[in-house]
Amino acid sequence: MPPAPDPPRSTLPAASRSALPAIARSVPLPAPRTALPPAARRPRRFWSRLLPVLVLLAALTRVPSFLRPLWNPDEGFLATQARMLADGGVLYDTVVDRKPPLVPWLYQGAFALFGDESLWPVKAAAVAAVAATAALLASLARRRWGERAGWAAGVLFVLASVGLNPEDAQAANFEVFILPFTAAAVWCADRRRWTAAGLAVAGAFLVKQTGGAVLLPVLFTLWRSVPPGGRRAALVRLGAGFALPVAAVAAATGWSRFLFWTVTGSGAYASFTGSELHVLGRGLGNTAIAAAGCAGLLVPLAAALRRRPDRGRVLTADLWVWSAASAVAVVSGFHFFGHYYLQLLPPLALLGAGALHLLGGEWPRRAALCGALSCALFLGWSAAADSGELDHARKVADAARRHAGPQEKVLLWGMHPEGYWFADRTPASRYLTAGLLTNFSGGRDGHRVGQRYGVEGGWRTFRAELADDPPKVIVDDSRGKPYGPSRMPTLRYLLAAHYERAERVDGAVVYVLRPDRPAEGAAGGR
């Protein structure tokens, strides 16, 4: 006979009812299956949907970067630096540049892991940098204005990140690796994590000096959000987070050399005296290109500024301080190269997302469409971009390889250090471009270009390098530029005394060391 079912609670005797709590406490019960509350489920659902979209968009928009061996001389410079470091070179001594060391070390590490015949690992790292920056911006926007704003900030940033001249947008250069550090610095400051914010500012500075501009919005956020009694402790944590990594890198590379090559040795480079019209023209042109690439962000921002009287509640002062600091970073040095404008994109993405939050309605859809159309146009430009300079660098590299054996050094006197990488020949000098010795690296139009404007002590070191181990081949790749050997007495004497002309390749003149030259003193003379 089956047991009778338990009677309803109301029919149990009073004594039994009073014993129920004790019995229930003494009997172990299985843990109930409780669903996560909606508030806990939403963040997980938000990121599981958004992150794959951001990674896919970043990969798709940077497909053109993989279609060429490299896009601009910066990549060639970094690739050649990485090979020299792998062969025993010393950064800021026998391997020099005006930039901090993080990106050269990134290239060196990528070559050590994957080989030095291709730049695809650093190009993949650039994709990751764009996706990480977009995710951080989405997190900032979501925290302030909700999930739709998070989607807008992340997606529109990725679409705008290729809105530049292709050689600026698609290269795995310094500016693209600044982006995640600057976004992380503001993200940490927004959450009052001051030590981490200092570390992120240090990372941005060690990628490129102008990355340190993000310290200004971080300090502004600290001053506005921390009560007066806690500001000193917060400043100490922020300062320690910034100073310790920079000091460690300076100690590892040599304090004096680090200071010279990253701070004090670029005075002539940072001046635009004598090239005002040349620099102004480049600035106006690249500003117009960058504005077209950011159309999906700038159009709603302009509409919100014009129509919404409550805009100050959303488009807060810290975002404008970040934008202003980034604009100063773009202007600093007075060169206005297109890739400099990448540093403006993170604060503009947040301002654009805030504007869309204010405008509502159909504006998010319109902004997405505008951003997608602009992105498609720039990707089309990348696909159709001329490869003339890349082809020229390859022809010069082929000529150097024909006349110099694998163990012989070459000197490429020009602005295309990628020729060393293509030729797989060792540079004869630590100065990989003529610009470091003549100041033409700033894109000068002829003024303030010459031996007297090169880096301090550069020509003395250059003469010693060529005297100790003369290159088998010197390629004059000036092609009528103001740094030609005819205007450089030291180089002019060297070519006349010890080299003979071998051939002309695509406008470049190839000189080969004479077999009867003296064993020492090839770089003598003036």
Coordinates of C-alpha atoms in Angstrom, one line a residue:
M1 CA 0.0 0.0 0.0
P2 CA 1.6 3.3 -1.1
P3 CA 2.3 5.8 1.7
A4 CA -0.2 8.6 2.2
P5 CA 0.9 12.0 1.0
D6 CA 2.0 14.6 3.5
P7 CA -1.0 16.5 4.8
P8 CA -1.2 20.3 4.1
R9 CA 0.7 22.4 6.6
S10 CA -2.5 23.8 7.9
T11 CA -3.8 20.4 9.0
L12 CA -0.7 19.4 11.0
P13 CA -1.0 19.4 14.7
A14 CA 0.4 22.5 16.4
A15 CA 3.3 20.6 18.1
S16 CA 4.3 19.2 14.7
R17 CA 4.2 22.6 13.2
S18 CA 6.5 24.0 15.9
A19 CA 9.0 21.2 15.3
L20 CA 9.3 21.9 11.5
P21 CA 12.0 24.6 11.7
A22 CA 14.3 22.5 13.8
I23 CA 13.8 19.5 11.5
A24 CA 14.4 21.6 8.4
R25 CA 17.6 22.9 9.9
S26 CA 18.9 19.4 10.7
V27 CA 18.3 17.9 7.3
P28 CA 20.8 18.9 4.6
L29 CA 19.1 20.0 1.5
P30 CA 20.5 20.3 -2.0
A31 CA 21.6 23.8 -3.1
P32 CA 18.8 25.3 -5.1
R33 CA 19.4 26.1 -8.8
T34 CA 19.0 29.9 -8.9
A35 CA 19.4 31.8 -12.1
L36 CA 21.6 34.9 -12.1
P37 CA 19.7 38.1 -11.6
P38 CA 19.2 40.1 -14.7
A39 CA 21.7 42.8 -13.5
A40 CA 24.4 40.1 -13.3
R41 CA 23.6 38.5 -16.6
R42 CA 23.6 41.7 -18.6
P43 CA 27.4 42.5 -18.5
R44 CA 28.2 39.0 -19.5
R45 CA 25.8 39.1 -22.4
F46 CA 27.0 42.6 -23.4
W47 CA 30.7 41.5 -23.7
S48 CA 30.0 38.1 -25.2
R49 CA 28.2 39.9 -28.0
L50 CA 30.4 43.0 -28.4
L51 CA 33.9 41.6 -28.1
P52 CA 33.7 39.2 -31.1
V53 CA 32.3 42.1 -33.2
L54 CA 35.2 44.4 -32.2
V55 CA 37.8 41.8 -32.9
L56 CA 36.3 40.9 -36.3
L57 CA 35.9 44.6 -37.3
A58 CA 39.5 45.3 -36.3
A59 CA 40.7 42.4 -38.3
L60 CA 38.7 43.3 -41.4
T61 CA 39.6 46.9 -41.4
R62 CA 43.3 46.0 -41.2
V63 CA 43.3 43.4 -43.9
P64 CA 45.1 45.8 -46.3
S65 CA 48.0 45.9 -43.8
F66 CA 48.8 42.3 -44.6
L67 CA 48.7 42.7 -48.4
R68 CA 52.1 44.4 -48.5
P69 CA 55.4 43.6 -46.8
L70 CA 55.3 47.0 -45.2
W71 CA 53.5 50.3 -45.6
N72 CA 55.9 53.1 -44.7
P73 CA 59.5 53.7 -43.8
D74 CA 58.7 53.6 -40.0
E75 CA 58.0 49.9 -40.3
G76 CA 61.2 49.5 -42.3
F77 CA 63.2 51.4 -39.7
L78 CA 61.8 49.2 -36.9
A79 CA 62.4 46.0 -38.8
T80 CA 66.0 46.9 -39.5
Q81 CA 66.5 48.0 -35.9
A82 CA 65.1 44.7 -34.7
R83 CA 67.6 42.8 -36.8
M84 CA 70.5 44.9 -35.6
L85 CA 69.4 44.4 -31.9
A86 CA 69.2 40.6 -32.5
D87 CA 72.7 40.7 -34.0
G88 CA 74.1 42.2 -30.8
G89 CA 73.4 45.9 -31.3
V90 CA 72.9 48.1 -28.3
L91 CA 69.9 50.4 -28.2
Y92 CA 70.8 54.1 -28.1
D93 CA 74.4 53.3 -28.8
T94 CA 75.0 51.2 -32.0
V95 CA 71.2 51.2 -32.7
V96 CA 69.6 54.6 -32.5
D97 CA 66.3 56.5 -33.1
R98 CA 64.5 59.4 -31.5
K99 CA 61.7 57.1 -30.1
P100 CA 61.4 55.2 -26.8
P101 CA 62.2 51.5 -26.8
L102 CA 58.9 49.6 -26.5
V103 CA 58.1 49.2 -30.2
P104 CA 61.6 48.3 -31.2
W105 CA 61.6 45.7 -28.5
L106 CA 58.2 44.5 -29.7
Y107 CA 59.6 44.0 -33.2
Q108 CA 62.7 42.3 -31.8
G109 CA 60.5 39.9 -29.8
A110 CA 58.3 39.2 -32.7
F111 CA 61.3 38.4 -34.9
A112 CA 62.8 36.1 -32.3
L113 CA 59.5 34.1 -32.0
F114 CA 58.4 34.0 -35.7
G115 CA 61.4 34.9 -37.8
D116 CA 62.5 38.2 -39.4
E117 CA 61.3 37.6 -42.9
S118 CA 57.8 39.0 -42.5
L119 CA 56.0 41.7 -40.4
W120 CA 52.8 39.7 -40.0
P121 CA 53.3 39.2 -36.2
V122 CA 53.5 42.9 -35.5
K123 CA 50.6 43.6 -37.9
A124 CA 48.6 41.1 -35.9
A125 CA 49.6 42.9 -32.7
A126 CA 48.3 46.1 -34.3
V127 CA 44.9 44.4 -34.8
A128 CA 44.9 43.4 -31.1
A129 CA 45.9 47.0 -30.1
V130 CA 42.9 48.4 -32.0
A131 CA 40.5 45.8 -30.6
A132 CA 41.7 46.3 -27.1
T133 CA 41.4 50.1 -27.4
A134 CA 37.8 49.7 -28.7
A135 CA 36.9 47.4 -25.8
L136 CA 38.3 49.9 -23.2
L137 CA 36.4 52.8 -24.8
A138 CA 33.2 50.7 -24.9
S139 CA 33.6 50.0 -21.2
L140 CA 34.0 53.7 -20.4
A141 CA 31.0 54.7 -22.5
R142 CA 28.8 51.9 -21.0
R143 CA 29.7 52.9 -17.5
R144 CA 28.6 56.5 -18.2
W145 CA 25.7 56.2 -20.6
G146 CA 24.6 52.6 -21.0
E147 CA 25.1 49.7 -23.3
R148 CA 24.1 51.4 -26.6
A149 CA 26.7 54.0 -26.0
G150 CA 29.2 51.3 -25.3
W151 CA 28.5 49.7 -28.7
A152 CA 28.7 53.1 -30.4
A153 CA 32.1 54.0 -28.9
G154 CA 33.7 50.7 -29.7
V155 CA 32.4 50.2 -33.2
L156 CA 32.8 53.8 -34.4
F157 CA 36.3 53.9 -33.0
V158 CA 37.3 50.8 -35.1
L159 CA 35.7 52.2 -38.2
A160 CA 37.4 55.5 -37.8
S161 CA 40.8 54.0 -37.0
V162 CA 41.6 53.4 -40.7
G163 CA 40.3 56.9 -41.8
L164 CA 43.8 58.2 -42.9
N165 CA 46.1 57.9 -45.8
P166 CA 46.7 54.2 -46.1
E167 CA 50.4 54.4 -45.3
D168 CA 49.5 56.1 -42.0
A169 CA 46.4 54.0 -41.2
Q170 CA 47.6 50.5 -42.1
A171 CA 51.2 50.6 -40.7
A172 CA 52.2 48.8 -37.5
N173 CA 53.9 52.0 -36.2
F174 CA 54.2 53.8 -33.0
E175 CA 50.9 55.6 -32.8
V176 CA 48.7 52.5 -33.2
F177 CA 50.5 51.0 -30.1
I178 CA 49.9 54.1 -28.1
L179 CA 46.2 53.7 -28.3
P180 CA 45.5 50.9 -25.8
F181 CA 47.8 52.5 -23.2
T182 CA 46.1 55.9 -23.4
A183 CA 42.6 54.3 -23.2
A184 CA 43.7 52.1 -20.3
A185 CA 45.1 55.2 -18.4
V186 CA 41.7 57.0 -18.6
W187 CA 39.9 53.7 -17.9
C188 CA 41.9 53.2 -14.7
A189 CA 41.5 56.9 -13.7
D190 CA 37.8 56.6 -14.1
R191 CA 37.8 53.8 -11.6
R192 CA 40.2 55.6 -9.2
R193 CA 43.0 53.0 -9.8
W194 CA 45.8 55.5 -9.6
T195 CA 48.8 53.1 -9.6
A196 CA 47.5 51.3 -12.6
A197 CA 46.7 54.6 -14.3
G198 CA 50.4 55.7 -13.8
L199 CA 51.6 52.4 -15.3
A200 CA 49.4 52.9 -18.4
V201 CA 50.7 56.5 -18.8
A202 CA 54.2 55.1 -18.6
G203 CA 53.4 52.5 -21.2
A204 CA 52.1 55.2 -23.6
F205 CA 55.2 57.4 -23.0
L206 CA 57.5 54.5 -23.6
V207 CA 55.8 53.8 -26.9
K208 CA 56.2 57.4 -28.0
Q209 CA 56.9 60.6 -26.1
T210 CA 53.6 62.2 -27.1
G211 CA 51.8 59.3 -25.4
G212 CA 52.6 61.0 -22.1
A213 CA 50.0 63.7 -23.0
V214 CA 47.3 61.4 -21.5
L215 CA 48.7 62.3 -18.1
L216 CA 46.8 65.6 -18.3
P217 CA 43.3 64.1 -18.3
V218 CA 44.3 61.5 -15.7
L219 CA 45.5 64.4 -13.4
F220 CA 42.3 66.3 -14.1
T221 CA 40.2 63.3 -13.2
L222 CA 42.2 62.8 -10.0
W223 CA 41.7 66.4 -9.0
R224 CA 38.0 66.4 -9.6
S225 CA 37.2 63.0 -8.1
V226 CA 39.4 62.7 -5.0
P227 CA 38.7 64.7 -1.9
P228 CA 41.4 67.2 -0.9
G229 CA 42.5 65.0 2.0
G230 CA 43.2 62.0 -0.3
R231 CA 44.9 63.8 -3.2
R232 CA 48.4 63.5 -1.9
A233 CA 48.2 59.8 -1.5
A234 CA 46.6 59.4 -4.9
L235 CA 49.3 61.6 -6.6
V236 CA 52.0 59.5 -4.9
R237 CA 50.5 56.3 -6.3
L238 CA 50.0 57.8 -9.8
G239 CA 53.6 59.2 -9.8
A240 CA 55.1 55.9 -8.6
G241 CA 53.2 54.0 -11.3
F242 CA 54.5 56.3 -14.0
A243 CA 58.1 56.9 -12.7
L244 CA 59.2 53.3 -11.8
P245 CA 58.8 51.8 -15.3
V246 CA 60.3 54.8 -17.0
A247 CA 63.3 54.7 -14.6
A248 CA 63.7 51.0 -15.1
V249 CA 63.9 51.4 -18.9
A250 CA 66.2 54.4 -18.6
A251 CA 68.5 52.4 -16.3
A252 CA 68.4 49.4 -18.7
T253 CA 69.3 51.5 -21.8
G254 CA 71.6 54.0 -20.1
W255 CA 70.4 57.1 -18.4
S256 CA 72.3 59.6 -20.5
R257 CA 71.7 57.9 -23.8
F258 CA 68.0 57.4 -23.0
L259 CA 67.6 61.1 -22.1
F260 CA 69.4 62.3 -25.2
W261 CA 67.6 60.2 -27.7
T262 CA 64.1 60.6 -26.3
V263 CA 64.2 64.1 -24.9
T264 CA 67.1 66.5 -25.4
G265 CA 68.5 65.4 -28.8
S266 CA 65.5 66.4 -31.0
G267 CA 65.5 70.2 -30.8
A268 CA 66.1 70.8 -34.5
Y269 CA 63.6 68.1 -35.4
A270 CA 60.9 69.8 -33.3
S271 CA 61.3 73.2 -34.9
F272 CA 59.6 74.2 -38.1
T273 CA 61.5 77.4 -38.6
G274 CA 62.1 78.0 -42.4
S275 CA 59.5 75.4 -43.5
E276 CA 56.3 77.1 -42.3
L277 CA 54.3 76.9 -45.6
H278 CA 55.4 73.3 -46.2
V279 CA 54.3 72.3 -42.7
L280 CA 51.1 74.3 -42.9
G281 CA 50.1 72.6 -46.1
R282 CA 50.7 69.2 -44.7
G283 CA 48.8 70.0 -41.5
L284 CA 45.7 71.3 -43.4
G285 CA 45.7 68.3 -45.8
N286 CA 46.0 65.6 -43.1
T287 CA 43.5 67.4 -40.9
A288 CA 41.0 67.3 -43.7
I289 CA 41.7 63.6 -44.3
A290 CA 41.4 62.8 -40.6
A291 CA 38.1 64.7 -40.3
A292 CA 36.6 62.7 -43.2
G293 CA 37.7 59.5 -41.6
C294 CA 36.0 60.5 -38.3
A295 CA 32.8 61.6 -40.0
G296 CA 30.7 59.0 -38.0
L297 CA 31.9 60.7 -34.8
L298 CA 32.1 64.3 -35.7
V299 CA 28.7 64.7 -37.4
P300 CA 26.7 63.7 -34.2
L301 CA 29.1 65.6 -32.0
A302 CA 28.5 68.8 -34.0
A303 CA 24.7 68.2 -33.9
A304 CA 24.7 67.7 -30.1
L305 CA 26.8 70.8 -29.5
R306 CA 24.4 72.8 -31.6
R307 CA 21.1 71.5 -30.5
R308 CA 21.3 70.2 -26.9
P309 CA 21.4 72.7 -24.1
D310 CA 22.1 69.9 -21.6
R311 CA 25.2 68.7 -23.4
G312 CA 27.5 69.7 -20.5
R313 CA 25.9 67.0 -18.4
V314 CA 27.1 64.2 -20.8
L315 CA 30.0 65.7 -22.7
T316 CA 31.9 66.4 -19.5
A317 CA 35.1 68.4 -19.0
D318 CA 37.4 65.4 -18.6
L319 CA 36.6 64.3 -22.2
W320 CA 37.4 67.8 -23.5
V321 CA 40.7 67.9 -21.5
W322 CA 41.6 64.5 -23.0
S323 CA 40.8 65.8 -26.5
A324 CA 42.8 69.0 -26.0
A325 CA 45.8 67.0 -24.6
S326 CA 45.7 64.7 -27.6
A327 CA 45.5 67.7 -30.0
V328 CA 48.6 69.1 -28.4
A329 CA 50.3 65.7 -29.0
V330 CA 49.4 65.9 -32.6
V331 CA 50.7 69.4 -33.0
S332 CA 53.9 68.9 -31.0
G333 CA 57.0 68.8 -33.3
F334 CA 55.1 70.7 -36.0
H335 CA 55.1 67.9 -38.5
F336 CA 51.4 66.9 -38.8
F337 CA 52.1 63.4 -40.2
G338 CA 48.9 61.5 -40.8
H339 CA 49.6 58.8 -38.2
Y340 CA 49.9 61.4 -35.5
Y341 CA 46.1 61.9 -35.7
L342 CA 45.4 58.4 -34.4
Q343 CA 46.0 59.7 -30.9
L344 CA 42.9 61.9 -31.2
L345 CA 40.5 59.0 -31.9
P346 CA 39.9 57.6 -28.4
P347 CA 38.6 60.9 -26.9
L348 CA 36.6 61.6 -30.1
A349 CA 35.0 58.2 -29.9
L350 CA 33.8 58.9 -26.4
L351 CA 32.6 62.3 -27.3
G352 CA 30.8 60.9 -30.3
A353 CA 29.2 58.2 -28.2
G354 CA 28.0 60.7 -25.6
A355 CA 26.6 62.9 -28.4
L356 CA 24.6 59.9 -29.8
H357 CA 23.3 59.2 -26.2
L358 CA 22.0 62.8 -26.1
L359 CA 20.5 62.8 -29.6
G360 CA 18.8 59.4 -29.5
G361 CA 16.3 58.5 -32.1
E362 CA 17.7 57.5 -35.5
W363 CA 21.1 59.1 -34.8
P364 CA 23.0 56.0 -33.8
R365 CA 21.9 54.2 -37.0
R366 CA 22.9 57.3 -39.1
A367 CA 26.2 57.5 -37.4
A368 CA 26.9 53.8 -37.9
L369 CA 26.0 54.2 -41.6
C370 CA 28.2 57.3 -42.0
G371 CA 31.1 55.6 -40.2
A372 CA 30.8 52.4 -42.3
L373 CA 30.7 54.4 -45.6
S374 CA 33.7 56.4 -44.6
C375 CA 35.6 53.3 -43.6
A376 CA 34.7 51.6 -46.9
L377 CA 36.0 54.5 -48.9
F378 CA 39.3 54.5 -47.0
L379 CA 39.7 50.7 -47.4
G380 CA 39.1 51.2 -51.1
W381 CA 41.9 53.8 -51.1
S382 CA 44.1 51.3 -49.4
A383 CA 43.4 48.6 -52.0
A384 CA 44.1 51.0 -54.8
A385 CA 47.1 52.9 -53.2
D386 CA 50.2 53.4 -55.3
S387 CA 53.1 51.2 -54.4
G388 CA 55.8 53.3 -56.2
E389 CA 58.0 54.0 -53.2
L390 CA 57.8 50.3 -52.0
D391 CA 58.8 49.2 -55.5
H392 CA 61.6 51.7 -55.5
A393 CA 62.9 50.5 -52.2
R394 CA 62.9 46.9 -53.5
K395 CA 64.9 47.9 -56.6
V396 CA 67.5 49.7 -54.5
A397 CA 67.7 46.7 -52.2
D398 CA 68.2 44.4 -55.2
A399 CA 71.1 46.6 -56.4
A400 CA 72.7 46.6 -53.0
R401 CA 72.5 42.8 -52.9
R402 CA 74.0 42.5 -56.3
H403 CA 77.1 44.5 -55.4
A404 CA 77.6 43.4 -51.8
G405 CA 77.9 39.9 -50.4
P406 CA 76.0 38.6 -47.4
Q407 CA 78.8 39.6 -45.0
E408 CA 79.5 43.0 -46.5
K409 CA 78.0 46.2 -45.2
V410 CA 76.1 48.8 -47.3
L411 CA 75.0 52.4 -46.7
L412 CA 71.7 53.6 -48.1
W413 CA 71.9 57.4 -48.1
G414 CA 68.2 58.2 -48.2
M415 CA 64.9 58.0 -46.3
H416 CA 64.0 54.3 -47.0
P417 CA 65.6 52.1 -44.3
E418 CA 63.4 49.3 -45.4
G419 CA 66.0 48.8 -48.1
Y420 CA 68.3 47.2 -45.6
W421 CA 65.6 44.8 -44.6
F422 CA 64.7 43.9 -48.2
A423 CA 68.4 43.5 -49.1
D424 CA 69.2 41.5 -45.9
R425 CA 72.5 43.4 -45.6
T426 CA 74.0 44.9 -42.5
P427 CA 73.9 48.7 -42.3
A428 CA 77.3 50.4 -42.3
S429 CA 76.1 53.0 -39.8
R430 CA 73.8 53.3 -36.8
Y431 CA 72.1 56.2 -38.6
L432 CA 69.6 54.3 -40.7
T433 CA 68.3 57.4 -42.6
A434 CA 69.9 60.5 -43.9
G435 CA 67.4 62.5 -41.9
L436 CA 69.1 61.7 -38.6
L437 CA 72.3 63.4 -39.9
T438 CA 70.7 66.2 -41.9
N439 CA 67.3 66.9 -40.1
F440 CA 65.4 66.0 -43.3
S441 CA 63.5 63.4 -41.3
G442 CA 61.1 66.0 -40.3
G443 CA 59.9 66.4 -43.8
R444 CA 61.7 69.7 -44.4
D445 CA 61.4 71.4 -47.7
G446 CA 65.1 72.4 -47.8
H447 CA 65.5 74.9 -45.0
R448 CA 67.4 73.8 -41.9
V449 CA 68.6 70.7 -43.7
G450 CA 72.4 70.0 -43.7
Q451 CA 75.3 68.6 -41.7
R452 CA 75.0 71.4 -39.1
Y453 CA 71.4 70.4 -38.3
G454 CA 72.0 66.7 -37.7
V455 CA 72.0 65.1 -34.3
E456 CA 74.7 66.3 -31.9
G457 CA 78.0 64.5 -32.6
G458 CA 76.4 62.5 -35.4
W459 CA 78.9 63.3 -38.2
R460 CA 81.9 62.6 -36.0
T461 CA 80.5 59.2 -35.1
F462 CA 79.5 58.6 -38.8
R463 CA 83.0 59.3 -40.0
A464 CA 84.5 56.9 -37.4
E465 CA 82.1 54.2 -38.4
L466 CA 82.9 54.4 -42.1
A467 CA 86.7 54.7 -41.4
D468 CA 86.7 51.6 -39.2
D469 CA 84.7 49.4 -41.5
P470 CA 83.9 51.0 -44.9
P471 CA 80.8 49.8 -46.6
K472 CA 81.2 47.8 -49.8
V473 CA 78.3 49.7 -51.4
I474 CA 76.9 53.2 -50.9
V475 CA 73.6 54.1 -52.6
D476 CA 72.8 57.7 -53.1
D477 CA 69.0 57.7 -52.9
S478 CA 68.6 61.4 -52.4
R479 CA 67.0 61.9 -55.9
G480 CA 67.3 65.6 -55.9
K481 CA 66.3 66.1 -52.3
P482 CA 68.2 68.7 -50.2
Y483 CA 70.2 66.1 -48.4
G484 CA 72.1 65.0 -51.5
P485 CA 75.9 64.3 -51.3
S486 CA 76.6 67.5 -53.2
R487 CA 75.5 69.4 -50.1
M488 CA 77.2 67.1 -47.6
P489 CA 81.0 67.8 -47.7
T490 CA 81.9 64.6 -45.7
L491 CA 79.9 62.3 -47.9
R492 CA 80.9 64.1 -51.1
Y493 CA 84.6 63.7 -50.3
L494 CA 84.2 60.0 -49.3
L495 CA 82.5 59.1 -52.6
A496 CA 85.0 61.0 -54.7
A497 CA 88.1 59.6 -53.0
H498 CA 87.2 55.9 -52.5
Y499 CA 84.2 54.9 -54.5
E500 CA 83.3 54.5 -58.2
R501 CA 79.9 54.7 -59.8
A502 CA 78.5 51.3 -60.7
E503 CA 75.0 51.9 -61.9
R504 CA 71.8 54.0 -61.7
V505 CA 68.7 52.3 -60.4
D506 CA 65.3 54.0 -60.6
G507 CA 66.9 57.4 -59.9
A508 CA 69.3 56.1 -57.2
V509 CA 73.1 56.0 -57.9
V510 CA 75.0 53.0 -56.7
Y511 CA 78.7 53.4 -55.8
V512 CA 81.1 50.5 -55.1
L513 CA 84.3 50.6 -53.0
R514 CA 87.4 50.8 -55.2
P515 CA 89.6 47.7 -54.8
D516 CA 92.7 49.9 -54.5
R517 CA 91.4 52.1 -51.6
P518 CA 93.6 52.5 -48.5
A519 CA 92.9 50.1 -45.6
E520 CA 92.2 53.0 -43.2
G521 CA 90.9 56.5 -43.5
A522 CA 88.2 56.0 -46.1
A523 CA 86.0 58.6 -44.3
G524 CA 88.8 61.1 -43.8
G525 CA 88.7 64.6 -45.2
R526 CA 86.5 67.5 -44.0

